[in-house]
mmCIF file of C-alpha atoms in Angstrom:
data_model
loop_
_atom_site.group_PDB
_atom_site.id
_atom_site.type_symbol
_atom_site.label_atom_id
_atom_site.label_comp_id
_atom_site.label_asym_id
_atom_site.label_seq_id
_atom_site.Cartn_x
_atom_site.Cartn_y
_atom_site.Cartn_z
ATOM 1 C CA MET A 1 74.398 152.724 49.541
ATOM 2 C CA CYS A 2 72.459 149.513 50.190
ATOM 3 C CA ALA A 3 72.529 147.791 53.560
ATOM 4 C CA ALA A 4 74.301 144.444 53.846
ATOM 5 C CA PRO A 5 71.862 141.627 53.010
ATOM 6 C CA ILE A 6 73.246 139.421 55.832
ATOM 7 C CA ALA A 7 72.692 140.099 59.528
ATOM 8 C CA ASP A 8 75.747 140.796 61.691
ATOM 9 C CA HIS A 9 76.954 138.220 64.164
ATOM 10 C CA PRO A 10 76.187 139.352 67.749
ATOM 11 C CA TYR A 11 79.932 139.548 68.502
ATOM 12 C CA ARG A 12 81.044 141.231 65.254
ATOM 13 C CA GLU A 13 81.317 144.699 66.775
ATOM 14 C CA ALA A 14 83.186 143.345 69.809
ATOM 15 C CA VAL A 15 85.644 141.480 67.574
ATOM 16 C CA LEU A 16 86.312 144.593 65.503
ATOM 17 C CA ALA A 17 86.621 146.764 68.591
ATOM 18 C CA GLU A 18 89.217 144.392 70.058
ATOM 19 C CA LEU A 19 91.604 145.234 67.207
ATOM 20 C CA HIS A 20 91.708 148.823 68.429
ATOM 21 C CA ALA A 21 91.060 148.225 72.129
ATOM 22 C CA ARG A 22 94.585 149.199 73.200
ATOM 23 C CA PRO A 23 96.134 151.338 70.452
ATOM 24 C CA VAL A 24 99.845 152.112 70.413
ATOM 25 C CA GLU A 25 100.471 155.655 71.674
ATOM 26 C CA LEU A 26 103.133 157.638 69.815
ATOM 27 C CA VAL A 27 105.584 159.228 72.241
ATOM 28 C CA ALA A 28 108.129 162.021 72.072
ATOM 29 C CA PRO A 29 111.833 161.142 71.603
ATOM 30 C CA ASN A 30 112.707 162.070 75.195
ATOM 31 C CA MET A 31 110.197 160.871 77.794
ATOM 32 C CA ARG A 32 110.012 159.330 81.228
ATOM 33 C CA VAL A 33 107.308 156.668 81.257
ATOM 34 C CA ARG A 34 106.033 155.046 84.437
ATOM 35 C CA ARG A 35 103.575 152.232 84.952
ATOM 36 C CA LEU A 36 101.816 150.736 87.967
ATOM 37 C CA VAL A 37 100.334 147.238 87.906
ATOM 38 C CA LEU A 38 97.448 146.896 90.360
ATOM 39 C CA THR A 39 95.551 143.698 91.130
ATOM 40 C CA VAL A 40 91.808 143.778 91.801
ATOM 41 C CA PRO A 41 90.194 141.749 94.632
ATOM 42 C CA ASN A 42 89.405 138.232 93.454
ATOM 43 C CA ARG A 43 85.637 138.295 93.796
ATOM 44 C CA SER A 44 82.651 138.569 91.523
ATOM 45 C CA GLY A 45 82.228 142.040 90.058
ATOM 46 C CA GLY A 46 85.576 143.320 91.364
ATOM 47 C CA MET A 47 86.789 144.641 88.014
ATOM 48 C CA LYS A 48 83.420 146.183 87.130
ATOM 49 C CA LYS A 49 83.424 147.989 90.471
ATOM 50 C CA ALA A 50 86.945 149.333 89.802
ATOM 51 C CA MET A 51 85.918 150.555 86.335
ATOM 52 C CA ARG A 52 82.830 152.236 87.756
ATOM 53 C CA GLU A 53 84.874 154.002 90.444
ATOM 54 C CA PHE A 54 87.380 155.212 87.835
ATOM 55 C CA ARG A 55 84.636 156.564 85.587
ATOM 56 C CA GLU A 56 83.113 158.410 88.543
ATOM 57 C CA TYR A 57 86.524 159.916 89.291
ATOM 58 C CA ALA A 58 87.050 160.926 85.658
ATOM 59 C CA VAL A 59 83.622 162.561 85.387
ATOM 60 C CA ASN A 60 84.121 164.454 88.648
ATOM 61 C CA ALA A 61 87.554 165.595 87.451
ATOM 62 C CA GLY A 62 86.055 166.909 84.214
ATOM 63 C CA TYR A 63 87.593 164.369 81.814
ATOM 64 C CA ALA A 64 85.505 163.301 78.832
ATOM 65 C CA MET A 65 84.901 159.549 78.898
ATOM 66 C CA ASP A 66 83.234 157.763 75.978
ATOM 67 C CA ASP A 67 80.702 155.188 77.124
ATOM 68 C CA ASP A 68 81.680 152.648 74.461
ATOM 69 C CA GLY A 69 82.648 149.728 76.682
ATOM 70 C CA SER A 70 86.351 150.363 76.104
ATOM 71 C CA ARG A 71 88.911 149.055 78.559
ATOM 72 C CA GLN A 72 91.477 151.772 77.845
ATOM 73 C CA TYR A 73 91.018 155.404 78.847
ATOM 74 C CA GLN A 74 93.369 158.320 78.432
ATOM 75 C CA PHE A 75 93.335 161.833 79.822
ATOM 76 C CA THR A 76 95.812 164.715 79.959
ATOM 77 C CA THR A 77 96.865 166.777 82.954
ATOM 78 C CA PRO A 78 99.055 169.892 82.888
ATOM 79 C CA GLU A 79 102.138 167.783 83.619
ATOM 80 C CA ARG A 80 101.551 164.381 82.032
ATOM 81 C CA VAL A 81 99.493 162.109 79.772
ATOM 82 C CA VAL A 82 97.804 159.291 81.711
ATOM 83 C CA THR A 83 96.451 155.983 80.375
ATOM 84 C CA TRP A 84 94.354 153.505 82.343
ATOM 85 C CA GLU A 85 93.987 149.950 81.027
ATOM 86 C CA PHE A 86 91.610 147.407 82.558
ATOM 87 C CA HIS A 87 92.622 143.779 82.052
ATOM 88 C CA THR A 88 90.974 140.578 83.255
ATOM 89 C CA GLU A 89 92.341 140.687 86.799
ATOM 90 C CA PHE A 90 94.620 143.702 86.958
ATOM 91 C CA ILE A 91 94.776 147.387 86.069
ATOM 92 C CA THR A 92 97.719 149.292 84.621
ATOM 93 C CA ILE A 93 98.174 153.029 85.081
ATOM 94 C CA THR A 94 100.760 154.434 82.662
ATOM 95 C CA TRP A 95 101.786 158.059 82.499
ATOM 96 C CA TYR A 96 104.193 159.991 80.256
ATOM 97 C CA ALA A 97 106.189 163.008 81.406
ATOM 98 C CA GLY A 98 109.466 164.758 80.669
ATOM 99 C CA LEU A 99 112.833 163.192 81.472
ATOM 100 C CA VAL A 100 113.286 165.653 84.335
ATOM 101 C CA ASP A 101 110.077 164.541 86.079
ATOM 102 C CA THR A 102 110.976 163.217 89.555
ATOM 103 C CA GLU A 103 107.496 162.703 91.011
ATOM 104 C CA ASN A 104 106.984 158.950 91.239
ATOM 105 C CA TRP A 105 103.580 159.155 92.929
ATOM 106 C CA PRO A 106 101.776 162.150 91.415
ATOM 107 C CA THR A 107 98.345 163.134 92.677
ATOM 108 C CA ASP A 108 96.798 163.824 89.263
ATOM 109 C CA ILE A 109 96.867 160.332 87.702
ATOM 110 C CA GLY A 110 93.714 159.067 89.432
ATOM 111 C CA LEU A 111 95.132 157.090 92.338
ATOM 112 C CA ASP A 112 92.218 158.394 94.411
ATOM 113 C CA ALA A 113 89.906 156.278 92.240
ATOM 114 C CA VAL A 114 91.449 152.964 93.305
ATOM 115 C CA GLY A 115 90.122 151.683 96.585
ATOM 116 C CA GLU A 116 90.816 148.002 97.242
ATOM 117 C CA VAL A 117 93.520 147.333 94.650
ATOM 118 C CA GLU A 118 97.019 146.158 95.572
ATOM 119 C CA LEU A 119 100.334 147.131 94.002
ATOM 120 C CA VAL A 120 102.103 144.228 92.349
ATOM 121 C CA GLY A 121 104.436 145.977 89.897
ATOM 122 C CA ALA A 122 105.986 149.411 89.261
ATOM 123 C CA MET A 123 108.371 150.343 86.468
ATOM 124 C CA ARG A 124 110.009 153.390 84.944
ATOM 125 C CA VAL A 125 111.365 153.659 81.402
ATOM 126 C CA ASP A 126 113.664 156.560 80.553
ATOM 127 C CA LEU A 127 113.283 156.987 76.799
ATOM 128 C CA MET A 128 116.125 159.028 75.281
ATOM 129 C CA ASP A 129 116.746 160.226 71.754
ATOM 130 C CA GLU A 130 120.269 158.803 71.507
ATOM 131 C CA PRO A 131 121.670 156.033 69.282
ATOM 132 C CA GLU A 132 123.368 154.301 72.236
ATOM 133 C CA LEU A 133 123.043 154.297 76.001
ATOM 134 C CA PRO A 134 125.403 156.887 77.544
ATOM 135 C CA ASP A 135 127.946 155.788 80.129
ATOM 136 C CA ARG A 136 126.278 157.857 82.848
ATOM 137 C CA VAL A 137 123.371 155.391 83.178
ATOM 138 C CA PHE A 138 125.467 152.343 84.108
ATOM 139 C CA PRO A 139 126.974 153.165 87.537
ATOM 140 C CA SER A 140 123.538 153.148 89.196
ATOM 141 C CA PHE A 141 122.790 149.611 87.996
ATOM 142 C CA SER A 142 123.701 146.483 89.968
ATOM 143 C CA PRO A 143 126.457 144.679 87.993
ATOM 144 C CA THR A 144 125.337 141.239 89.205
ATOM 145 C CA SER A 145 121.871 141.538 87.635
ATOM 146 C CA LEU A 146 122.585 143.965 84.807
ATOM 147 C CA CYS A 147 120.800 143.233 81.526
ATOM 148 C CA LEU A 148 122.214 145.126 78.541
ATOM 149 C CA VAL A 149 120.956 144.361 75.041
ATOM 150 C CA ALA A 150 120.481 145.800 71.588
ATOM 151 C CA VAL A 151 116.913 145.512 70.338
ATOM 152 C CA GLU A 152 115.005 146.047 67.114
ATOM 153 C CA HIS A 153 117.785 144.635 64.911
ATOM 154 C CA SER A 154 120.429 146.564 66.899
ATOM 155 C CA ASN A 155 118.764 149.912 66.182
ATOM 156 C CA ALA A 156 118.150 150.593 69.897
ATOM 157 C CA GLN A 157 119.663 149.702 73.268
ATOM 158 C CA LEU A 158 118.038 148.730 76.544
ATOM 159 C CA ALA A 159 119.418 148.291 80.060
ATOM 160 C CA THR A 160 117.937 147.343 83.458
ATOM 161 C CA ASP A 161 118.854 145.429 86.594
ATOM 162 C CA PHE A 162 115.321 144.602 87.862
ATOM 163 C CA VAL A 163 116.187 146.161 91.235
ATOM 164 C CA PRO A 164 113.449 148.472 92.606
ATOM 165 C CA ASP A 165 114.444 151.909 93.849
ATOM 166 C CA LYS A 166 113.334 153.468 97.134
ATOM 167 C CA ASP A 167 109.909 154.238 95.606
ATOM 168 C CA LYS A 168 109.468 150.605 94.416
ATOM 169 C CA PHE A 169 110.059 151.355 90.713
ATOM 170 C CA ILE A 170 112.220 149.117 88.505
ATOM 171 C CA ARG A 171 114.195 151.299 86.083
ATOM 172 C CA PHE A 172 114.782 150.721 82.359
ATOM 173 C CA GLU A 173 117.069 152.891 80.222
ATOM 174 C CA PHE A 174 116.008 152.891 76.576
ATOM 175 C CA ALA A 175 118.060 154.583 73.820
ATOM 176 C CA ALA A 176 115.845 154.714 70.712
ATOM 177 C CA GLY A 177 117.439 157.480 68.597
ATOM 178 C CA LYS A 178 117.574 155.306 65.463
ATOM 179 C CA LEU A 179 113.963 154.128 65.577
ATOM 180 C CA SER A 180 111.030 155.648 63.761
ATOM 181 C CA PRO A 181 108.258 157.129 65.945
ATOM 182 C CA LEU A 182 106.041 154.078 65.379
ATOM 183 C CA ARG A 183 108.787 151.512 66.087
ATOM 184 C CA ARG A 184 109.814 153.506 69.144
ATOM 185 C CA ALA A 185 106.237 153.431 70.487
ATOM 186 C CA ILE A 186 105.805 149.714 69.724
ATOM 187 C CA THR A 187 109.103 148.778 71.365
ATOM 188 C CA LEU A 188 108.307 150.908 74.409
ATOM 189 C CA ARG A 189 104.979 149.138 74.769
ATOM 190 C CA ARG A 190 106.706 145.749 74.583
ATOM 191 C CA ILE A 191 109.153 146.764 77.310
ATOM 192 C CA LEU A 192 106.277 147.770 79.573
ATOM 193 C CA GLU A 193 104.392 144.558 78.781
ATOM 194 C CA ILE A 194 107.443 142.393 79.479
ATOM 195 C CA GLU A 195 107.742 143.749 83.002
ATOM 196 C CA THR A 196 103.963 143.654 83.484
ATOM 197 C CA TYR A 197 103.538 140.021 82.451
ATOM 198 C CA ARG A 198 106.737 138.926 84.185
ATOM 199 C CA THR A 199 105.255 140.165 87.436
ATOM 200 C CA MET A 200 101.836 138.626 86.834
ATOM 201 C CA ALA A 201 103.305 135.262 85.789
ATOM 202 C CA LEU A 202 105.380 135.026 88.966
ATOM 203 C CA LEU A 203 102.354 135.636 91.209
ATOM 204 C CA ALA A 204 101.647 131.896 91.082
ATOM 205 C CA LEU A 205 104.983 130.884 92.648
ATOM 206 C CA PRO A 206 104.378 132.136 96.232
ATOM 207 C CA LEU A 207 100.952 130.464 96.195
ATOM 208 C CA ALA A 208 102.512 127.208 94.976
ATOM 209 C CA ARG A 209 105.099 127.318 97.764
ATOM 210 C CA GLN A 210 102.454 128.175 100.335
ATOM 211 C CA THR A 211 100.153 125.358 99.250
ATOM 212 C CA GLY A 212 102.893 122.745 98.832
ATOM 213 C CA PRO A 213 102.858 121.502 102.474
ATOM 214 C CA ASP A 214 99.054 121.128 102.403
ATOM 215 C CA LEU A 215 99.248 119.107 99.202
ATOM 216 C CA ARG A 216 101.989 116.936 100.697
ATOM 217 C CA ALA A 217 99.874 116.353 103.822
ATOM 218 C CA VAL A 218 96.954 115.122 101.694
ATOM 219 C CA GLU A 219 99.270 112.824 99.709
ATOM 220 C CA MET A 220 100.665 111.325 102.926
ATOM 221 C CA GLY A 221 97.164 110.971 104.376
ATOM 222 C CA LEU A 222 96.073 109.028 101.300
ATOM 223 C CA THR A 223 99.133 106.773 101.546
ATOM 224 C CA GLU A 224 98.393 106.026 105.216
ATOM 225 C CA VAL A 225 94.757 105.180 104.523
ATOM 226 C CA MET A 226 95.590 102.870 101.622
ATOM 227 C CA THR A 227 98.419 101.158 103.542
ATOM 228 C CA ASP A 228 96.165 100.572 106.553
ATOM 229 C CA LEU A 229 93.304 99.305 104.417
ATOM 230 C CA SER A 230 94.817 95.830 103.959
ATOM 231 C CA ALA A 231 94.577 95.186 107.714
ATOM 232 C CA VAL A 232 90.958 96.352 108.015
ATOM 233 C CA GLU A 233 88.421 93.545 108.475
ATOM 234 C CA THR A 234 85.143 94.981 109.774
ATOM 235 C CA THR A 235 82.683 97.049 107.776
ATOM 236 C CA ASP A 236 82.690 99.795 110.408
ATOM 237 C CA ALA A 237 86.462 100.129 110.087
ATOM 238 C CA VAL A 238 86.165 100.356 106.295
ATOM 239 C CA GLN A 239 83.520 103.073 106.639
ATOM 240 C CA ASP A 240 85.878 104.998 108.937
ATOM 241 C CA ARG A 241 88.542 104.849 106.235
ATOM 242 C CA LEU A 242 85.952 106.014 103.706
ATOM 243 C CA LYS A 243 85.187 109.042 105.886
ATOM 244 C CA SER A 244 88.915 109.807 106.022
ATOM 245 C CA LEU A 245 89.126 109.605 102.236
ATOM 246 C CA HIS A 246 86.165 111.938 101.858
ATOM 247 C CA ALA A 247 87.882 114.447 104.155
ATOM 248 C CA LEU A 248 91.071 114.199 102.060
ATOM 249 C CA ALA A 249 89.029 114.629 98.873
ATOM 250 C CA VAL A 250 87.410 117.778 100.253
ATOM 251 C CA ARG A 251 90.798 119.227 101.214
ATOM 252 C CA SER A 252 92.325 118.398 97.820
ATOM 253 C CA GLY A 253 89.302 120.012 96.153
ATOM 254 C CA GLN A 254 89.882 123.178 98.155
ATOM 255 C CA ILE A 255 93.554 123.201 97.119
ATOM 256 C CA SER A 256 92.543 122.692 93.495
ATOM 257 C CA GLU A 257 90.088 125.580 93.744
ATOM 258 C CA GLN A 258 92.867 127.812 95.085
ATOM 259 C CA LEU A 259 95.405 126.893 92.438
ATOM 260 C CA ASN A 260 93.527 126.241 89.197
ATOM 261 C CA TYR A 261 92.818 129.826 88.167
ATOM 262 C CA ARG A 262 96.156 131.195 89.382
ATOM 263 C CA PHE A 263 98.138 128.508 87.557
ATOM 264 C CA ALA A 264 96.114 128.842 84.345
ATOM 265 C CA ALA A 265 96.645 132.605 84.419
ATOM 266 C CA ALA A 266 100.389 132.132 85.047
ATOM 267 C CA TYR A 267 100.703 129.856 82.009
ATOM 268 C CA ALA A 268 98.879 132.424 79.853
ATOM 269 C CA TYR A 269 101.028 135.300 81.146
ATOM 270 C CA GLY A 270 104.154 133.210 80.573
ATOM 271 C CA ALA A 271 103.172 132.613 76.954
ATOM 272 C CA ILE A 272 102.604 136.347 76.398
ATOM 273 C CA LEU A 273 105.919 137.133 78.099
ATOM 274 C CA ARG A 274 107.824 134.757 75.791
ATOM 275 C CA ASN A 275 106.116 136.314 72.781
ATOM 276 C CA ARG A 276 107.061 139.860 73.808
ATOM 277 C CA LEU A 277 110.672 138.881 74.540
ATOM 278 C CA GLU A 278 110.958 137.188 71.174
ATOM 279 C CA LYS A 279 109.626 140.249 69.351
ATOM 280 C CA LEU A 280 112.249 142.518 70.938
ATOM 281 C CA ARG A 281 114.805 140.829 68.664
ATOM 282 C CA GLU A 282 117.533 141.353 71.236
ATOM 283 C CA THR A 283 121.243 140.657 71.039
ATOM 284 C CA THR A 284 123.715 140.923 73.903
ATOM 285 C CA LEU A 285 126.310 143.688 73.986
ATOM 286 C CA GLY A 286 129.016 141.811 75.870
ATOM 287 C CA GLN A 287 128.191 143.266 79.275
ATOM 288 C CA GLY A 288 125.547 141.786 81.527
ATOM 289 C CA SER A 289 122.880 139.309 80.518
ATOM 290 C CA SER A 290 120.112 139.331 77.931
ATOM 291 C CA LEU A 291 116.535 139.917 79.011
ATOM 292 C CA SER A 292 115.440 136.536 77.660
ATOM 293 C CA SER A 293 118.143 134.719 79.583
ATOM 294 C CA PHE A 294 117.744 136.642 82.846
ATOM 295 C CA ILE A 295 113.940 136.503 82.894
ATOM 296 C CA GLY A 296 113.784 132.966 81.511
ATOM 297 C CA ASN A 297 116.093 131.666 84.230
ATOM 298 C CA ARG A 298 113.648 132.985 86.850
ATOM 299 C CA VAL A 299 110.222 132.650 85.262
ATOM 300 C CA GLU A 300 110.568 129.272 83.545
ATOM 301 C CA PRO A 301 111.541 127.365 86.741
ATOM 302 C CA ALA A 302 108.661 129.076 88.543
ATOM 303 C CA LEU A 303 106.190 128.011 85.864
ATOM 304 C CA ALA A 304 107.720 124.507 85.873
ATOM 305 C CA THR A 305 107.123 124.343 89.636
ATOM 306 C CA CYS A 306 103.483 125.325 89.104
ATOM 307 C CA GLU A 307 103.110 122.782 86.320
ATOM 308 C CA ALA A 308 104.612 120.021 88.477
ATOM 309 C CA MET A 309 102.252 120.857 91.331
ATOM 310 C CA ASP A 310 99.361 120.952 88.870
ATOM 311 C CA LYS A 311 100.222 117.412 87.742
ATOM 312 C CA ARG A 312 100.629 116.219 91.343
ATOM 313 C CA LEU A 313 97.215 117.582 92.177
ATOM 314 C CA ALA A 314 95.630 115.919 89.139
ATOM 315 C CA VAL A 315 97.234 112.560 90.060
ATOM 316 C CA LEU A 316 96.136 112.968 93.682
ATOM 317 C CA LEU A 317 92.531 113.646 92.711
ATOM 318 C CA GLU A 318 92.561 110.596 90.440
ATOM 319 C CA LYS A 319 94.006 108.388 93.210
ATOM 320 C CA LEU A 320 91.415 109.641 95.687
ATOM 321 C CA GLU A 321 88.628 108.881 93.244
ATOM 322 C CA ARG A 322 89.928 105.341 92.688
ATOM 323 C CA ALA A 323 90.403 104.799 96.426
ATOM 324 C CA VAL A 324 86.841 105.919 97.192
ATOM 325 C CA GLU A 325 85.520 103.596 94.470
ATOM 326 C CA LEU A 326 87.589 100.728 95.893
ATOM 327 C CA LEU A 327 86.258 101.276 99.398
ATOM 328 C CA ASN A 328 82.695 101.563 98.123
ATOM 329 C CA VAL A 329 83.136 98.205 96.370
ATOM 330 C CA ARG A 330 84.573 96.723 99.579
ATOM 331 C CA ILE A 331 81.619 97.990 101.623
ATOM 332 C CA SER A 332 79.189 96.714 98.977
ATOM 333 C CA LEU A 333 80.768 93.228 99.099
ATOM 334 C CA ASP A 334 80.667 93.199 102.904
ATOM 335 C CA MET A 335 76.998 94.158 102.832
ATOM 336 C CA GLN A 336 76.275 91.413 100.297
ATOM 337 C CA ILE A 337 77.977 88.873 102.535
ATOM 338 C CA GLN A 338 75.973 90.113 105.529
ATOM 339 C CA ASN A 339 72.764 90.023 103.520
ATOM 340 C CA LYS A 340 73.528 86.477 102.382
ATOM 341 C CA SER A 341 74.044 85.408 106.008
ATOM 342 C CA VAL A 342 70.791 87.057 107.039
ATOM 343 C CA LEU A 343 68.931 85.397 104.169
ATOM 344 C CA GLU A 344 70.381 81.994 105.080
ATOM 345 C CA THR A 345 69.261 82.509 108.691
ATOM 346 C CA ILE A 346 65.786 83.503 107.516
ATOM 347 C CA ALA A 347 65.642 80.454 105.231
ATOM 348 C CA GLU A 348 66.703 78.134 108.029
ATOM 349 C CA THR A 349 64.085 79.687 110.294
ATOM 350 C CA ALA A 350 61.459 79.211 107.597
ATOM 351 C CA ARG A 351 62.423 75.551 107.238
ATOM 352 C CA SER A 352 62.211 75.084 110.988
ATOM 353 C CA GLN A 353 58.823 76.755 111.054
ATOM 354 C CA PHE A 354 57.703 74.533 108.163
ATOM 355 C CA ARG A 355 58.764 71.383 110.017
ATOM 356 C CA LEU A 356 57.158 72.653 113.187
ATOM 357 C CA GLN A 357 53.996 73.461 111.284
ATOM 358 C CA HIS A 358 53.815 69.912 109.889
ATOM 359 C CA THR A 359 54.415 68.508 113.349
ATOM 360 C CA VAL A 360 51.694 70.707 114.797
ATOM 361 C CA GLU A 361 49.354 69.780 111.963
ATOM 362 C CA GLY A 362 49.961 66.083 112.661
ATOM 363 C CA LEU A 363 49.353 66.500 116.359
ATOM 364 C CA SER A 364 46.308 68.627 115.660
ATOM 365 C CA THR A 365 44.897 65.945 113.369
ATOM 366 C CA ILE A 366 45.361 63.266 116.034
ATOM 367 C CA ALA A 367 43.905 65.467 118.774
ATOM 368 C CA ILE A 368 40.866 66.504 116.735
ATOM 369 C CA THR A 369 40.291 62.908 115.614
ATOM 370 C CA TYR A 370 40.513 61.755 119.235
ATOM 371 C CA TYR A 371 37.913 64.234 120.384
ATOM 372 C CA LEU A 372 35.761 63.583 117.304
ATOM 373 C CA ILE A 373 35.733 59.809 117.993
ATOM 374 C CA GLY A 374 34.846 60.535 121.604
ATOM 375 C CA ILE A 375 31.949 62.683 120.500
ATOM 376 C CA LEU A 376 30.856 60.058 117.966
ATOM 377 C CA GLY A 377 31.050 57.396 120.694
ATOM 378 C CA TYR A 378 28.621 59.342 122.842
ATOM 379 C CA ALA A 379 26.436 60.254 119.854
ATOM 380 C CA LEU A 380 26.189 56.658 118.533
ATOM 381 C CA ALA A 381 25.927 54.928 121.920
ATOM 382 C CA GLY A 382 22.122 54.882 121.870
ATOM 383 C CA PRO A 383 21.583 53.817 118.264
ATOM 384 C CA LEU A 384 24.227 51.130 118.516
ATOM 385 C CA GLU A 385 22.744 49.694 121.658
ATOM 386 C CA ALA A 386 19.256 49.720 120.075
ATOM 387 C CA THR A 387 20.425 47.926 116.966
ATOM 388 C CA GLY A 388 22.582 45.500 118.887
ATOM 389 C CA ILE A 389 25.795 46.495 117.106
ATOM 390 C CA ASP A 390 28.929 46.287 119.207
ATOM 391 C CA LYS A 391 30.081 49.824 120.147
ATOM 392 C CA ALA A 392 33.824 48.984 120.139
ATOM 393 C CA LEU A 393 33.543 47.442 116.688
ATOM 394 C CA ALA A 394 31.684 50.457 115.338
ATOM 395 C CA ILE A 395 34.201 52.901 116.816
ATOM 396 C CA SER A 396 37.129 50.977 115.339
ATOM 397 C CA VAL A 397 35.481 51.114 111.936
ATOM 398 C CA VAL A 398 34.669 54.843 112.196
ATOM 399 C CA SER A 399 38.104 55.903 113.560
ATOM 400 C CA PRO A 400 40.112 55.615 110.271
ATOM 401 C CA VAL A 401 37.357 57.416 108.403
ATOM 402 C CA ALA A 402 37.328 60.189 110.988
ATOM 403 C CA LEU A 403 41.119 60.469 110.892
ATOM 404 C CA ILE A 404 41.136 60.798 107.094
ATOM 405 C CA ALA A 405 38.288 63.300 107.152
ATOM 406 C CA VAL A 406 40.016 65.468 109.772
ATOM 407 C CA PHE A 407 43.344 65.376 107.885
ATOM 408 C CA PHE A 408 41.858 66.507 104.594
ATOM 409 C CA GLY A 409 39.609 69.007 106.323
ATOM 410 C CA LEU A 410 42.565 70.719 108.020
ATOM 411 C CA ARG A 411 44.514 70.637 104.773
ATOM 412 C CA ALA A 412 41.645 72.343 102.899
ATOM 413 C CA ILE A 413 41.417 74.990 105.590
ATOM 414 C CA ARG A 414 45.183 75.676 105.397
ATOM 415 C CA ARG A 415 45.026 75.985 101.615
ATOM 416 C CA GLY A 416 42.197 78.440 101.962
ATOM 417 C CA PHE A 417 44.296 80.576 104.323
ATOM 418 C CA ASP A 418 47.294 80.415 101.944
ATOM 419 C CA LYS A 419 45.212 81.629 98.995
ATOM 420 C CA GLY A 420 43.753 84.425 101.089
ATOM 421 C CA SER A 421 47.207 85.637 102.193
ATOM 422 C CA LYS A 422 48.454 85.653 98.577
ATOM 423 C CA HIS A 423 45.571 87.837 97.451
#
């Protein structure tokens, strides 16, 4: 057989493996199935650490583990079949035992391998090989929250009340006598996934309620700053408001960092939950509520609350950004006005210095001319007397010439200094 002439995409194997990453496990007609949902610490490498600890446990316990990068592992103990599944942020431990099994927290399912995880969900499904649910299962359910439906085109029945027992497990009764082994396994998996994703979707609601007052405080702080801004006149006061806005922006960023991932995950879990509920193909049996109605009336308002807070946060961040830009423009205008005033003062000073310089130059010309004429008077006294020319007449003739010569001489010197300073 010839090799393919085209190279594989780097992710081809991963894409193919994903189709079989979590295969449906066929189960016996009468089984008691339990599942724990455990969240992993929200830090870098948390899930990898949990997977490594589980593999170490499995190897030490003598279970064969394929090193193929799979996220689902299964092993068998004398009493039960155990399946571990590693998801993005949580782990599920599911084990199958007989209907008479009463041990809710067995020691052979690998709980010793989980160190820092936290329990967020626990469920128990009693799978029975009967066409309908027997009357004996109903008295232990709470009538106010009872959900009783026919599923899989009315070929099976399911009941629960979503009330945890003393060991924290929520109980489901599942009569699947009319289903084929494959449909029974698929429906069982959907029941487990519905409770799993219901729990994970609702994790966002307590965080939303906890963060709500902080978000409201930032919104009120922004309103106060913007209301007070109209009365602010000095640049220092505007800069103080800008500092307040930066503090509000930092706090809103921290809130956004807390909520973004949790809300995005809740929306994804909610979409999966709706899909699994739809595929149950349930119909009510006249007693109690349907799963879709009961769960939808709790989960949908919770997700709507998260979505509303998400929108509030987005609007708040946008308002803060606009407010900071507005204050920056205000500070820039104030600085331009101050700079204009400074430049006008400098210009006025330059004009005053120019006038003073001309005045000084005039006085300097007169003073130098005066001393020059005096020197010329002494220097020409002898020659004038020898030639018989009148000294006063000669000085009066020389004075204008001296004045003009001094004026142009000083002007040439000043121009020389100006050219030197420019170079």
